[in-house]
Every structure is written in C-alpha cells, then in structure tokens.
Amino acid sequence: MLMILLKRLVAAVILLVAVCVVGFVITGLGDGDPARNILGPEATHAQVAAENHRLGVDRPMLEQFADWVGGVAHGDLGNSYIGDQPVADKIRANLPVTMSMVALSMVVIAVLSLALAVASVYGRKSVDRFVQSLAVIGHVLPAYLLALLLLLVLAVKIQVFPVFGYVPLGESPVEWARSLVLPVLSLTLGSVAGASLQARGSLMDVLDADYIRTLRSRGISGRSLLFRHALRNAAPPWLTSLSLGFVAMLGGAFMVEKVFALPGLGALSVEATTAGDRPVIMGMVLLTGGLVILVNLLVDLAQMWLIPKARTA
Amino acid sequence: MSLLEIDDLVVRYPGRRRGRSFTAVDHVNLDVRPHETVGLVGESGSGKTTIGRAVLGLAPVTSGRIRYDGQEIQSLTRAQRRPLAARIQVVFQDPYTSLNPAMTVEDILSEPLRAAGWSRATARGRVVELLDQVGLPTGAADRFAREFSGGQRQRVAIARALALEPELIVCDEPVSALDLSTQDRVLQLLVDIQERTGVAYLFVSHDIGVVRHISHRVAVLKQGRLVEFGKCAQVTSRPEHAFTEELLLASPVADPGRQRERREMRLAHRERTSATSMSPITIQRSAP
Amino acid sequence: MSIEISAQAMDAPNRPSTFRMILRNPLSRVGVVLLVVVMCALVAAIVMDWVAPDAPWSADLYHLNEAPGTDGHLLGTDSGGRDVLSRLVVATKATMFSGVIALVVAMLLGLPGGLVAGYYGGRIDMALDWLSSMVMSLPSIIVLLAIVSSLGTSMWISMTALGCMMAPAVFRLLRAQVHAVRNDLYIDAAKVAGLSDLRIIARHVFRVVRGPLVLMVSVMAGVAITVQTGLDFLGLGDSTTITWGGMLGEGFAAMSANPVLFVWPGLAMAVTVAAFFLIASGARDALQRTDGGAAAASRSKATHLKPVPASSDAPPGADDVLAVRGLTVGYPSGGEVVEVVRSANLTLRRGHTLGLVGESGSGKTQTAFALLDLLPRQAMLTAGEVWLDGTEILRLAPRDRARRVREAIAYVPQEPMSNLDPTFTIGYQLIEPMRARGVGRAEARDRAVALLSRMEIRDPERVMKSYPHQISGGMAQRVLIAGAVSTEPRILIADEPTTALDVTVQSEILDLLRSVQEEFGMSIILVSHDLGVIADLCDDVAVMRDGQVVETAPVEEFFARPRHEYSRMLLDAVPDENHVRPDYVEARSARQGAHTGEAHR
C-alpha cells in the first residue's frame, strides 16, 4: 500500500517536470526578444541587447531552464518582465479570486450531480429530462456565454447581483458570496449535467450488478443498499469525470473572470500573454499543471480508498 | 509418424512483480496423429487451453518444441506461420465472442479464404459448400452471426475452421457454452466431419464425459503438468493416476442410483488419498 | 457502457441505414435543420468573399450601435458602425475552418495512436498513455495562452495546438474500445486464419470503433468552436479575421451602449454547437434503441399483479413448504408482454430438494427470482399464486411480501465472484445481514466465523478480513452459502450453484449443500441444467421448457421413465458413459488410408 502511494507520488512529480519542460519549450518557441516588447520600438539595438542580457534570454535554452528550475526549487518563480515584480507575488495576489470561484463550483457540481443522479435513478422521469436538457444547455452555452447572459439579465437589467468586482472573504463573507454567485452559476450550470449523467449511468450499472441482487436477497435494502454499496461502487467513474471537469473549468474560469471583471488568474494570464511575459506564463504553467496533477492524484487515492482492488494495481 | 508432436513444452508467463512468474504449461509431452482425436482434460488452471494456444501460435513458448509434420513451429513469426493457416485451424469455446458480431456469415467464412488468396467468386462457392457441410441453410450466408443461436454460431465457427481443409483443428472447449441437446448435436457433427474428411482434433475440455465421448486418446493435466496420457478407454475407465480417478469420480452421472455409488466411491477415495497424502505427480509419456 | 453498446448496434441487420435511423430521431432532426442553416451561412460567406469583400469592414461612423432592423441593417450596426449581419455571416467561415483544423489534427494524432496502443499493448501502449496523460495534465487554456504569447495570434497555430490538446480524448476512447475487443476470440481466429495485423485492425477493430468515433467527432467539433470563440473573446485572436469570438468581445466592450450586440455572435455559435450536439446525441439514442432489450426498458415500478384464478392443480398440502400455482412472469416489449414463465406449477416438500431443470431460456432462473422476490423492476407478475408456509404471498403488500420471503427463503447465486460486493470484506458482508436482523455485533461476528468453518474453510479469521478478489471461486461459493444459511432460512434457492466451478470443487460444494440441508433442516430448490447434478442432490425433478413446466416427477422415476418427449430428448443428449469411440487403429484401417501418413510409430 505504502509502496503504491510512493510510486504514484514519484510518477506525479515526473509528470509535473514533463509538463514544465513542455511549457518551457512552448514559451521559448518565439523569437526570444522580450526586451523589444518591454522597451518599445524607440529603443536602440544596444539597449535591447543589454536588456535581453539582463533578463538572461540570450543564453542557451537548457541553461535558462536549469536556472528556472533552480529558482523554483527555492520558491522563486523569477520576476515578471513588466514592472520587474516577483511572479510569485503577482500570482499570490490574483489566486484567491480564481480559487474561490473554482473550488466553490467544484463543490456545487459534486453535490448537485450526485443528488440529481440518485433522484433520476429512483425518482420520476421528469428529473431525467431536466438533467438531459441541462446537458444540452451545458454544451450549447459555454460558461462565458452563460456569464454574459446572466450579466445582462440579473446584474444589468434586474440588478440583483453586483455587476463587477470581487470582495475578499476576509473583508465580508456575505459580499464575497454575493460577488461569486453569478460566476459560480455560469461555471456550474453546464458541467453539473455531464457529471450527473456519468454518475447516473454508473449507478444504473451497479444497481443491475449481481451482488446487489444477492444483498437484497439477504434482506439489505433501501438506504443501506444505496449509500453503503451502490454509491461506493459507482463512484470511480464519477470521480474521474469530476477531475476532467476541473481541468476544463480552468479555461472557462478565465473567460468568466473577464465578463465579471474579476481580478483573477485569467486577467493576469491574458495580460502576460499579450506582453509576452514568459516568467508569469511559466508560473501559471507550474501552478495549473501542478493543480491538475494534484487533483488527479487525489482522485486516484479516493478510488483506492473506495475500491480495494485498485490498491493492488 | 505423428502429425503434431509437443516435446517438453513449457509456457511461463512473467509475473507482475519480479520473480513471480506463472508456469501455465510445465514440461508437457504430447502427440496427435493424422485423423486422430486427442482429448486434453483438466480443471481451470491446468494449462489445457494454453497448450492449444501454443500450438496455434497464440501463446508464447518458453522452452520445448512443437513440431508439425516434422517442422518446428514454436518460434515462427506471424508472417512465417501464414502457410500453416491452411493446415492448423481452431474452434473456440465461446461462439459469442469468436465471431465478429458486425460481420455477415459470408464475410466470416470467406475471411480465411481471401487471406489465402482466393478470389471473391470462388470463395463464395466454397462458403455455400461449407454451410452445407455443417448443416446450415445456404441463406445463412447473408445474415449476421449474432442472429443465430449458440449452437448455430458454433456451426459457423466450425465451418470457418474447415474452410481451408486443415489437417488439424484445435477445439478449445467447443461445446461447453452450449445447451445439452445442442452440445450432443455439435459433438456428433465433429465426429461426422472427422470421419468424412480425416481431420485430426486436439480437443480441449473440462468435461471428462465429453472428452470420453469423442477422443481416441486422452491426456489428463493438472496444474500445467501431464498426469496421464493414454488410450481413451483405459484412461477414462481404469485410470492409473489418482488425480484422473478423482476427476472421474467428481463428474456426476445422470442416474441417481449410479451417482450415489459414485459419490460413496469418491468419499472413500478422498479418505484414501488424504491418508497417504498426495503423491508427487510423475510425468509419463504413455505410448499406446 | 453506452458507447460500447452503440458500437455493436451500428450494424444491426434488417433495418434502415444508420443515417436514416439518425434522421428518424426528433432531436437529430432539429440538429440537421440547424446544420443546414449554418451551412447556408457558410456558403453565403464564401460567396460574399467574391461579391462584396469589403462589406463587413465598411464602417459608417454616423450610424454606430444602430438597433436591429434600421435601414439596410437587419441586425443593426456595431460600435464601429459596421453591419452586424454581414460580419456574422463572414465569420462563419473562419469559425468553421478553425473547428476543422482542430478536428483534423486531433484525429491524425489520436486515431492511429489509439488503435496501435490498444491493439499491441505493452511498451508502446504505456508510452503513448503516459504522453496522453501528460497532455491532459496541461490545462488547454494555459497551453493556448503560452502558444499565443510566443508565436502570435495566428488561428492556424492555435487551432493546431488545440487539436493536439484534444488528441488524448480520441486516443483514450479508441484505446479503451480496442482494449475491450482485443482479447475477443474473433481476433484470435483471424490471426489463426493468417490475416496480417494491419488487415485485422482495418477489418475487425475499426468496425467496432467507428460508431463511437463519429459521436465523438461531432461533440469535439462543438468544443473546438467553443474554445476558438472563447480565445477570441479574451482578445487573443487574430484581429485581421472576423470571428464570432471577436464580435463577442466587441459586443461585450460595448455593452453599456448596445446591450444586445453580443447576443448575435453568441446565438450563431450556440446554433452551430447545438447542431453538432443534437445530431450526435440523436445518433446515440437511435443506436442505443436498436440494442433494445430489457436493459433499456424503463425502470418504473411495474410489478403488477392481476388476480387471476389459480390453475386447477392440487392445492398445497400441509407438508408443502412452498407451492407455486399458475405462475406467469412477463416483460414489456414493444407494447406487448413477452411471457418468460407461463402458468408454472411447482411443489417443494419439507426437507426435500426439488430440481428445476431446463436449457437456457427455459425460464428456470426467472421462476427462481420470482419466488425470491428478486425480479427486475420491469418484470410483471401477471398471474399465479405462491404459497409460502400456507400463506399466499403474491397478494400481500410488497413490504409484507418482502419481509416474509426474506425471513424464510435464502438465495445461493450462480457466479460466485460477481455476487460479492468487491468493496467490502467477506466478514462485513456476512455480518451485515445478521445485523440488519437485529443480531448484536459481537454475536454476528462469532456466528460468521463459525459458519465459515462449518463451510470447511480452513482459516476463517483470515477469510473474514479478505476482500472478494483475494479468494478463489470455490471459496467464494462457500462464503455465499454461509451467507445464505446465516439468516436461518427454511428454504434455500440455489441457481446453478456449481456451474462456474471445476468438477472437483463442484462435488465438494454439492456435498456441503447436502450436509447443510440435513443440519439446518432446509428445503432446497436447485436450479440446474446439469442432469448429473440433479441426480446427485434432488428428490424431485421439474423440467422447464419455454417458460412451462412440462414434467414433474420423483427423481428415480424421472431418470428411469421420463414421460415427456422433451425429458427423453434431454436424457438422450447426455453423453453415453458406455460409448467409447472405436480404437484409433481400427478407425484408421476402416478408412483405408484415404489420407496420407502412417499412423503407427
């Protein structure tokens, strides 16, 4: 058991390194002349060369990467090309917005999708139809379009929720929640259906399984059968779909942030992208790649906890 | 001269963890002569199916030799094996997964023919012949395999095996997935075909009653090892080895009186063998 | 799962072509209509490129943000005074094009990768799988941003990158599909027939995966368009090309002046994505329906019972613990009810064993489930009576019936491994039913251990702690018998309890059932297709065929003098013990060397 954990951990670290390498290669594909971007077209060649030298981008790629990795090992993500601020500080400033939004959305999706799945297996057909139409909405209206519509209707026309901005949790929990209602709604409305359909399908399969019938024959029924036996066995595919949903949600989150003018990672990344600010982008690659790998690891662990057979694989 | 000679065959699968390999077939010697049926009988994990698969080139041979008509075939590549397709064929246990559900019977039957270079038209003629040979109507050619019952599917599988007129067919539990009455008819079909075409069978089964019914010689396997190999009547009526006797006594007879006797004999046998403890199994190649 | 099912259903015979099938589905019909609209826009865009290439660009600074419908501007003008409709139409081209690039790249990478990895397995599979999980660990938005930051806003480049990011999804789907069929015997048969790998993949494997692949392509087309539009919306698109995303961004920026401007490109995109999605899900539904069967039937509660007078068969005697009269079980199928058990009569005598014999599809298992109150929800008990200890139970309220049945009858299933919950220890699964009956924890545990040793399991304490995948099939069947006996039933219904086991294990399990029956004084119904097993254990025999009980007799009489023609046929089909084939040498000489080869060594 411990060995398997250790193996998974090592694999995760290797994966993270690979992700960083890919990120570094991609961001280095350009002409490698960030100084021109920073100094503007009026700067002389000598000035640009000097600036490039200061930034270290005139050195070989491998050396630059080693440098970057060395920095990361000491918790230093380098400095942004714009304003020379530490990347870590920039990310730290914008992280809470995106994380509150995404974390809250994941919780909503997890709870709602499971509840809907159980309701549609045991309940009426109408629940089924509701989930199906939700799935269509989720596909047809991506989060950012939904956000735009919500903004137009609920914030501009009816003015129920604040139009723009973010209030930190520490400042006022109520305002924090209010400022996140619309973004979370746009991120979850579509994704709930996908996770719920997955959970429903897998629950139906499990309820048809032989051992469920045998348990019924032994007098186990109702709640115990559903919560103790059926849901546990049906959970793995649902967990996987949640983790895939998490990866997809990051993209949606960036766009939703733009709609509601939230000062999150999306704004930071877009700014860095237009400016060619490589250190910030690499910081984002490390952060988001690490998060995804961490979530996948957690899902793996959860599955091992749920399904004993997974512990031997 | 034997058609198929299996000499000191070992099939070992590497384990998931180091040092934990699994020996499916453990130094087995066997032979099949032309027109003969050799039954391979044993329980799950006895290696009987693996031997059949090794002959077909579907299981990796760790050591030992498999000679077909004098030629060593155990280490041939897939491309080198291609000419053998016309000489060694197979009928599998499960008629549901052994026929591609998305293909018509004609597609299935002409596949080996086309692979052997037959033209579409000549192949079609042969398909009609084959259907007739296994007792299916000509109209079956245009239908999908999944439209047929288990017994009919198994007939299609037998027809596919016969397509290139092989000299040897490996039958891997060909009737165990079938109902009793169907099983009986398919066994009879196999016997008829053998008498008509002279094909030899390597007949793998867990059911000693079925093996006894169809085989000339019988090999009994246990945990990858050959326990006993000899003439059918001798092995299945007067077994030399305790394990063969155990197998025989364990298979129930469809007769309450005789089954009661058999049960008592089995209990007596068990007491006897547990008293003397299990003797190590000796490997003997018994010549008929 | 659903996608695999639909793959098999792709080529169901005797039915209209797949395309027609899809068209028959109302959802896909809407999708097709929408797709036609989008295609018209696409054609219009291409035509406009020729006829009026400047129209979408010409800005009229006197008519900014005009409302829809104002002179000559059907959808109004944007914040630059440009005609919205013509821009919308022209943008169709770029958007569709971006989708095509992403799809083609995803297919080029994912398709061969998935087929090869799935078919060959081993190292190449591991390597590609690792690669795909690495790509999947990169949120595509970050990769796209990184690409745009280093290589600029070209749609070609960003959509190629998106294609690379989507390739793992194609890869995973195909790999899983191919894995599922790779060990199917027809692949082996093709190998034995001398087909090359390439031909096997093309002929056998690809046929299986093409259905799910079509579904995936149409879903992915929608995703690609959504992502491309989003990227442009963020302002990271190619500013020289008109796209819906760019228009969306402009509309958002001008929201205070012209709140509906963003609606038009949003609508255009939604319509396009909806077209693909509806066609895909309509196709999936259509394909699943052809799979049909009880599995697809609704799960609504349907255990109806029309009180039909019982058959004329003799009423149950005092010594009959279980009596079945006129039992009929059906399943709804296309508007009618298909009966799988028809007017069955059975009588189980106290302390005796009744064998229920029949071939597959004879209804013997359905009868057993009906007696155990374990029929699937869609099953319908349309007629009959079941007398349990002198009480008719089918007319009881479901709750009362369940209580009586659970208290009196226990079940031993056929397939030992699949009948244990893989997520709980054996001990837990033995203790739980006793706890549910109010037995204390410690006592239930002690009883479970005692039962396991009664089942001749050598190390019961260790087995208690084991999970189902850690024990053998024979052991699992002993555990299941222990579980059945643990509730102290008066009746045991065993459905092919030894069919999945080796004969030597089978004989031990039969011995065990016999001794347990004596010890607990149980009556047993043994469902089996094996006449040897019936002969071994039963006192009475009932033969079922096509849902009907065709003969009932004491066991000796049944084997000695079967009355029904079908019974005789069954008994005749048992391989004759006394028959042995003529000796090999005799067979040879009789054949007079029709073939070459000397038989003797």
Short mmCIF file of C-alpha atoms in Angstrom, two decimals, chain B residues 1-2 31 33-37 43-44 53 56 58 78 82 85 88-90 92-94 97-103 107 111-112 114-115 144 146-147 160 164 179-185 187 191 194-198 206 209-210 212-217 231-233 236 243 246-247 250-260 262-263 266-267 270 285 287-288, chain C residues 7-14 119 183-197 199-200 203-205 207-208 210 358-361 456 501-508 510-511 514 529-533 535-537 555-556 559 566 569-584 587-588 591 593-601:
data_model
loop_
_atom_site.label_atom_id
_atom_site.label_comp_id
_atom_site.label_asym_id
_atom_site.label_seq_id
_atom_site.Cartn_x
_atom_site.Cartn_y
_atom_site.Cartn_z
CA MET B 1 4.62 -40.67 -37.64
CA SER B 2 2.73 -38.06 -35.73
CA ASP B 31 1.40 -36.04 -29.86
CA ARG B 33 -1.58 -38.49 -35.24
CA PRO B 34 -3.42 -37.91 -38.50
CA HIS B 35 -7.21 -38.50 -38.31
CA GLU B 36 -6.99 -38.89 -34.56
CA THR B 37 -8.75 -37.08 -31.72
CA GLU B 43 -9.60 -28.18 -14.47
CA SER B 44 -9.19 -24.43 -14.68
CA ARG B 53 -2.98 -21.75 -27.90
CA LEU B 56 -1.84 -22.08 -32.70
CA LEU B 58 -1.26 -17.54 -29.73
CA ARG B 78 3.26 -14.43 -37.61
CA ARG B 82 0.83 -17.88 -42.56
CA ALA B 85 -3.29 -21.34 -41.64
CA ILE B 88 -3.98 -25.92 -38.45
CA GLN B 89 -7.28 -24.31 -37.53
CA VAL B 90 -9.28 -23.58 -34.44
CA PHE B 92 -13.10 -21.66 -29.76
CA GLN B 93 -15.30 -22.12 -26.74
CA ASP B 94 -17.41 -19.03 -26.78
CA THR B 97 -17.04 -13.65 -28.97
CA SER B 98 -15.39 -15.89 -31.54
CA LEU B 99 -17.49 -14.44 -34.37
CA ASN B 100 -17.36 -10.73 -35.09
CA PRO B 101 -20.91 -9.54 -34.41
CA ALA B 102 -20.67 -6.87 -37.10
CA MET B 103 -19.88 -9.29 -39.94
CA ASP B 107 -17.68 -12.37 -44.51
CA GLU B 111 -12.02 -14.36 -44.46
CA PRO B 112 -9.50 -17.23 -44.26
CA ARG B 114 -9.44 -14.42 -49.01
CA ALA B 115 -6.37 -14.26 -46.79
CA PHE B 144 -25.17 -11.62 -39.17
CA ARG B 146 -25.44 -12.52 -33.80
CA GLU B 147 -28.78 -13.50 -35.31
CA ARG B 160 -14.68 -21.31 -40.69
CA LEU B 164 -9.06 -24.29 -45.92
CA ASP B 179 -27.08 -26.43 -24.04
CA LEU B 180 -27.10 -30.15 -23.51
CA SER B 181 -29.12 -31.07 -26.57
CA THR B 182 -27.13 -28.71 -28.79
CA GLN B 183 -23.90 -30.00 -27.33
CA ASP B 184 -24.81 -33.51 -28.35
CA ARG B 185 -25.54 -32.47 -31.95
CA LEU B 187 -20.25 -33.29 -30.97
CA VAL B 191 -17.32 -36.84 -35.35
CA GLN B 194 -13.70 -36.30 -38.92
CA GLU B 195 -14.97 -39.48 -40.49
CA ARG B 196 -15.63 -37.69 -43.76
CA THR B 197 -12.50 -35.57 -44.07
CA GLY B 198 -9.97 -37.34 -41.87
CA HIS B 206 -13.01 -29.65 -18.74
CA GLY B 209 -17.68 -37.16 -20.20
CA VAL B 210 -17.45 -35.13 -23.40
CA ARG B 212 -14.50 -39.65 -23.40
CA HIS B 213 -17.23 -39.43 -25.99
CA ILE B 214 -15.08 -38.03 -28.78
CA SER B 215 -11.43 -38.92 -28.13
CA HIS B 216 -9.20 -41.76 -29.26
CA ARG B 217 -6.58 -40.88 -26.72
CA LYS B 231 -5.98 -44.69 -24.81
CA CYS B 232 -9.36 -43.23 -24.11
CA ALA B 233 -10.98 -46.37 -22.72
CA THR B 236 -11.37 -42.95 -18.56
CA PHE B 243 -5.99 -37.46 -9.93
CA GLU B 246 -10.65 -38.10 -8.65
CA LEU B 247 -11.78 -36.27 -11.78
CA ALA B 250 -16.22 -36.00 -9.26
CA SER B 251 -18.14 -35.74 -12.53
CA PRO B 252 -21.74 -36.58 -11.73
CA VAL B 253 -23.69 -39.22 -13.68
CA ALA B 254 -27.20 -38.56 -14.84
CA ASP B 255 -28.54 -41.54 -12.90
CA PRO B 256 -29.46 -41.22 -9.22
CA GLY B 257 -28.52 -44.79 -8.32
CA ARG B 258 -25.16 -44.82 -10.01
CA GLN B 259 -24.43 -41.29 -8.85
CA ARG B 260 -24.98 -42.42 -5.23
CA ARG B 262 -20.04 -42.85 -7.37
CA ARG B 263 -20.40 -40.40 -4.52
CA ARG B 266 -15.47 -40.58 -4.20
CA LEU B 267 -15.67 -40.13 -0.44
CA ARG B 270 -10.77 -38.98 -0.75
CA ARG B 285 4.54 -40.26 -21.88
CA ALA B 287 2.73 -44.88 -25.77
CA PRO B 288 -0.41 -46.55 -27.00
CA ALA C 7 -20.79 0.40 -31.40
CA GLN C 8 -22.23 -3.07 -31.60
CA ALA C 9 -25.57 -1.78 -32.65
CA MET C 10 -24.05 0.12 -35.54
CA ASP C 11 -24.64 -2.66 -37.97
CA ALA C 12 -27.84 -4.22 -36.81
CA PRO C 13 -29.33 -6.04 -39.78
CA ASN C 14 -32.78 -5.74 -41.29
CA TYR C 119 -4.08 -3.44 -30.21
CA ASN C 183 -8.88 -10.30 -26.48
CA ASP C 184 -12.09 -11.26 -28.20
CA LEU C 185 -11.73 -14.63 -29.77
CA TYR C 186 -12.59 -13.47 -33.26
CA ILE C 187 -9.34 -11.52 -33.28
CA ASP C 188 -7.52 -14.74 -32.40
CA ALA C 189 -9.46 -16.59 -35.07
CA ALA C 190 -8.37 -14.00 -37.62
CA LYS C 191 -4.76 -14.44 -36.54
CA VAL C 192 -5.05 -18.20 -36.96
CA ALA C 193 -6.63 -17.61 -40.37
CA GLY C 194 -3.40 -15.88 -41.37
CA LEU C 195 -4.52 -12.25 -41.52
CA SER C 196 -1.89 -9.58 -41.03
CA ASP C 197 -2.17 -7.14 -38.13
CA ARG C 199 -5.79 -6.24 -42.00
CA ILE C 200 -7.12 -7.30 -38.61
CA ARG C 203 -11.40 -5.30 -40.82
CA HIS C 204 -12.22 -6.13 -37.24
CA VAL C 205 -11.06 -3.44 -34.89
CA ARG C 207 -15.54 -1.64 -37.40
CA VAL C 208 -16.04 -1.64 -33.67
CA ARG C 210 -16.17 3.81 -35.91
CA GLY C 358 -34.04 -26.70 -18.26
CA GLU C 359 -31.89 -25.29 -21.01
CA SER C 360 -31.03 -21.64 -21.45
CA GLY C 361 -34.12 -19.51 -21.93
CA GLU C 456 -14.88 -26.23 5.68
CA LEU C 501 -16.81 -24.22 -10.70
CA ASP C 502 -14.43 -27.06 -11.52
CA VAL C 503 -15.89 -30.56 -11.14
CA THR C 504 -13.78 -31.43 -8.12
CA VAL C 505 -14.90 -28.24 -6.38
CA GLN C 506 -18.44 -28.86 -7.61
CA SER C 507 -18.58 -32.22 -5.89
CA GLU C 508 -17.41 -30.64 -2.63
CA LEU C 510 -22.75 -30.42 -3.54
CA ASP C 511 -21.62 -32.44 -0.50
CA ARG C 514 -26.35 -31.87 1.32
CA HIS C 529 -29.02 -27.52 -16.48
CA ASP C 530 -26.76 -30.39 -15.44
CA LEU C 531 -28.64 -33.66 -15.10
CA GLY C 532 -25.73 -35.18 -13.20
CA VAL C 533 -26.01 -32.51 -10.51
CA ALA C 535 -29.26 -36.80 -9.99
CA ASP C 536 -26.80 -36.17 -7.20
CA LEU C 537 -28.84 -33.91 -4.97
CA VAL C 555 -36.05 -38.25 -9.26
CA GLU C 556 -35.74 -42.06 -9.68
CA PHE C 559 -34.41 -40.82 -14.84
CA TYR C 566 -38.67 -33.28 -24.15
CA MET C 569 -34.66 -35.88 -25.55
CA LEU C 570 -32.69 -34.25 -22.74
CA LEU C 571 -31.71 -37.58 -21.21
CA ASP C 572 -30.69 -38.94 -24.60
CA ALA C 573 -28.38 -35.99 -25.12
CA VAL C 574 -26.25 -36.90 -22.10
CA PRO C 575 -23.00 -38.38 -23.44
CA ASP C 576 -23.29 -42.14 -23.08
CA GLU C 577 -20.96 -43.46 -20.40
CA ASN C 578 -20.57 -46.78 -22.13
CA HIS C 579 -19.88 -45.40 -25.53
CA VAL C 580 -16.21 -45.10 -26.46
CA ARG C 581 -15.07 -44.42 -30.00
CA PRO C 582 -13.66 -47.31 -31.93
CA ASP C 583 -9.98 -47.65 -31.31
CA TYR C 584 -7.79 -45.34 -33.32
CA ALA C 587 -10.64 -46.27 -37.37
CA ARG C 588 -7.55 -45.97 -39.49
CA ARG C 591 -10.74 -45.65 -43.58
CA GLY C 593 -5.73 -44.64 -45.82
CA ALA C 594 -7.84 -42.08 -47.57
CA HIS C 595 -5.25 -39.62 -46.47
CA THR C 596 -1.52 -39.85 -46.40
CA GLY C 597 0.55 -40.63 -43.36
CA GLU C 598 1.42 -43.71 -41.39
CA ALA C 599 -0.44 -43.90 -38.14
CA HIS C 600 1.87 -46.18 -36.25
CA ARG C 601 5.09 -45.14 -34.76
#
